[in-house]
PDB file of C-alpha atoms in Angstrom:
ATOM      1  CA  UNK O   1      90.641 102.995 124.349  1.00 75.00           C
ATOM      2  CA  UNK O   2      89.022 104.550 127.782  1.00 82.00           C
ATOM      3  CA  UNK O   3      90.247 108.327 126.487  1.00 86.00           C
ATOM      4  CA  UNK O   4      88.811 107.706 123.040  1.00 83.00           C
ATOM      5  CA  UNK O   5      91.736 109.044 121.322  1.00 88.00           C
ATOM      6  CA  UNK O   6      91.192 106.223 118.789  1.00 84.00           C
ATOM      7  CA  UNK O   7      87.843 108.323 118.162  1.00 82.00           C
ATOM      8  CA  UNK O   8      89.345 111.948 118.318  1.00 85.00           C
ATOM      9  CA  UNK O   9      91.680 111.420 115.989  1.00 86.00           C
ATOM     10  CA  UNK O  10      89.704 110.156 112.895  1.00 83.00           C
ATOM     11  CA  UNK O  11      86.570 112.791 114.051  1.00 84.00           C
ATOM     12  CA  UNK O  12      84.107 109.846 114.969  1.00 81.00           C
ATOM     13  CA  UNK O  13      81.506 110.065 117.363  1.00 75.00           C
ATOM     14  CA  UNK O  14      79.498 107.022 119.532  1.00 74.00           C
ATOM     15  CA  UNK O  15      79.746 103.699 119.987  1.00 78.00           C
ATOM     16  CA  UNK O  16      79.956 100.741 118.602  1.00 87.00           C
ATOM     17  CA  UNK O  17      81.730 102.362 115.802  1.00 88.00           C
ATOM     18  CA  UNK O  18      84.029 100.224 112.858  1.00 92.00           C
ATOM     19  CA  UNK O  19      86.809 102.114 111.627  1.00 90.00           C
ATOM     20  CA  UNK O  20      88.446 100.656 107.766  1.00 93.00           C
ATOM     21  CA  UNK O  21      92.011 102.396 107.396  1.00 90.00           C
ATOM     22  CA  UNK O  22      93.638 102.803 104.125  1.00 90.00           C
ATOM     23  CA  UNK O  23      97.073 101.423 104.005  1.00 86.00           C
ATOM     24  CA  UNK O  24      98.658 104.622 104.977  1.00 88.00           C
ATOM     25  CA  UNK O  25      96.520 104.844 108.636  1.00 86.00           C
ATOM     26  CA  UNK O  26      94.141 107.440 107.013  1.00 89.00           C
ATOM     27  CA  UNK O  27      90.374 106.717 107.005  1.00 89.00           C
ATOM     28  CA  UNK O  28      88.324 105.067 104.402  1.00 92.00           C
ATOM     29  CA  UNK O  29      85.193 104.520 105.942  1.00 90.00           C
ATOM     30  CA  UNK O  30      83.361 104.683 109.694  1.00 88.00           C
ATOM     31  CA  UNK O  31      80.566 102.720 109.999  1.00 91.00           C
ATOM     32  CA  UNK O  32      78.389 103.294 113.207  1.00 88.00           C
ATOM     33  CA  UNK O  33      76.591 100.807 114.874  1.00 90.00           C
ATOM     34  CA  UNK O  34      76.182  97.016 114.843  1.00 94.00           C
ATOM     35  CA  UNK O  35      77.885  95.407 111.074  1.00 94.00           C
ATOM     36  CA  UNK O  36      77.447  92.233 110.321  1.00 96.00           C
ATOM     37  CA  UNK O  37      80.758  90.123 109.336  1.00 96.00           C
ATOM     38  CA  UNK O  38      79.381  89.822 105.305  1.00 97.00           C
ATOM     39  CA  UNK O  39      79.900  93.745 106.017  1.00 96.00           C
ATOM     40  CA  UNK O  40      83.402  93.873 106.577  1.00 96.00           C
ATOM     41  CA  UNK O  41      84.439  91.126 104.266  1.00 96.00           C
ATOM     42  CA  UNK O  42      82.496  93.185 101.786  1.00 96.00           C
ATOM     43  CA  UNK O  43      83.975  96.231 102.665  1.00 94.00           C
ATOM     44  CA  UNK O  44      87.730  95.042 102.556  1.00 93.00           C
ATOM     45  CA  UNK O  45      87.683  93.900  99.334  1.00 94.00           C
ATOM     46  CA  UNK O  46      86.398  96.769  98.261  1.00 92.00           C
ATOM     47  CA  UNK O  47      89.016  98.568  99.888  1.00 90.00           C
ATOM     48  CA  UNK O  48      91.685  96.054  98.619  1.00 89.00           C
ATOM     49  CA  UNK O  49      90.435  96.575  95.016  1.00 89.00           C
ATOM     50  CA  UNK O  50      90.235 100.604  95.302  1.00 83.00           C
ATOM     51  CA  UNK O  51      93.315 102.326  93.707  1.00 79.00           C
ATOM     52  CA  UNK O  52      95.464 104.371  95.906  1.00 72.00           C
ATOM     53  CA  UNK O  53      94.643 108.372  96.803  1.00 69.00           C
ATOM     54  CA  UNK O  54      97.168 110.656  95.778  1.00 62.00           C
ATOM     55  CA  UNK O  55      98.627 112.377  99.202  1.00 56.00           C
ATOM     56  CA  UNK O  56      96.385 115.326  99.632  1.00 52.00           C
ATOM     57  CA  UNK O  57      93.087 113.953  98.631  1.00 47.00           C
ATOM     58  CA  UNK O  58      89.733 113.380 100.462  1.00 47.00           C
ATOM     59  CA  UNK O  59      90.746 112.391 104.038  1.00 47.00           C
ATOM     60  CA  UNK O  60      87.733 110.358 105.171  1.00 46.00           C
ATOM     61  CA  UNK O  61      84.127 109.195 103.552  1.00 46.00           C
ATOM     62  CA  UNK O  62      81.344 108.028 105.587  1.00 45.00           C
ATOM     63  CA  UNK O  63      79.376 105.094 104.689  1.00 43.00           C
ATOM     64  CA  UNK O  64      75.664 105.487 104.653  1.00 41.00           C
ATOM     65  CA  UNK O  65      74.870 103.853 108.210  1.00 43.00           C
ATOM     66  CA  UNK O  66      77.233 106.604 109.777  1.00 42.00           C
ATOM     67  CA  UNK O  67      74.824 109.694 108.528  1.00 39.00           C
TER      68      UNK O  67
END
C-alpha cells in the first residue's frame, strides 16, 4: 500500500504496524511494531471469543504497544 490508504483509513501512524479487523472491517486493535506470531494467535482468539459491538459503539482500541 505505497499511498498508505490502508493506514489513513483506520487513523494509524508508522511502520511496521498489525492491524486485527472485526468481522464487519472495523478495527479491533493496532499494534505497532515488531509482534511475535504467539501475538497474533493470542490476539485472534481473543477476538474470536469477544461478543459482537452493537453498530455505533467504540470504533477502534489500541493495544498497549501502540501508545
Amino acid at each position: 500500500d505505497r499511498s498508505q490508504a490502508v493506514a489513513q483509513h483506520y487513523g494509524t501512524v508508522g511502520i511496521p504496524v498489525t492491524l486485527f479487523l472485526r468481522a464487519d472491517g472495523r478495527l479491533a486493535t493496532a499494534h505497532m511494531g515488531e509482534i511475535a506470531p504467539e501475538q497474533i494467535d493470542a490476539e485472534t482468539r481473543r477476538l474470536e471469543r469477544a461478543p459482537p459491538i452493537a453498530r455505533g459503539g467504540a470504533g477502534t482500541t489500541r493495544s498497549p504497544a501502540a501508545s
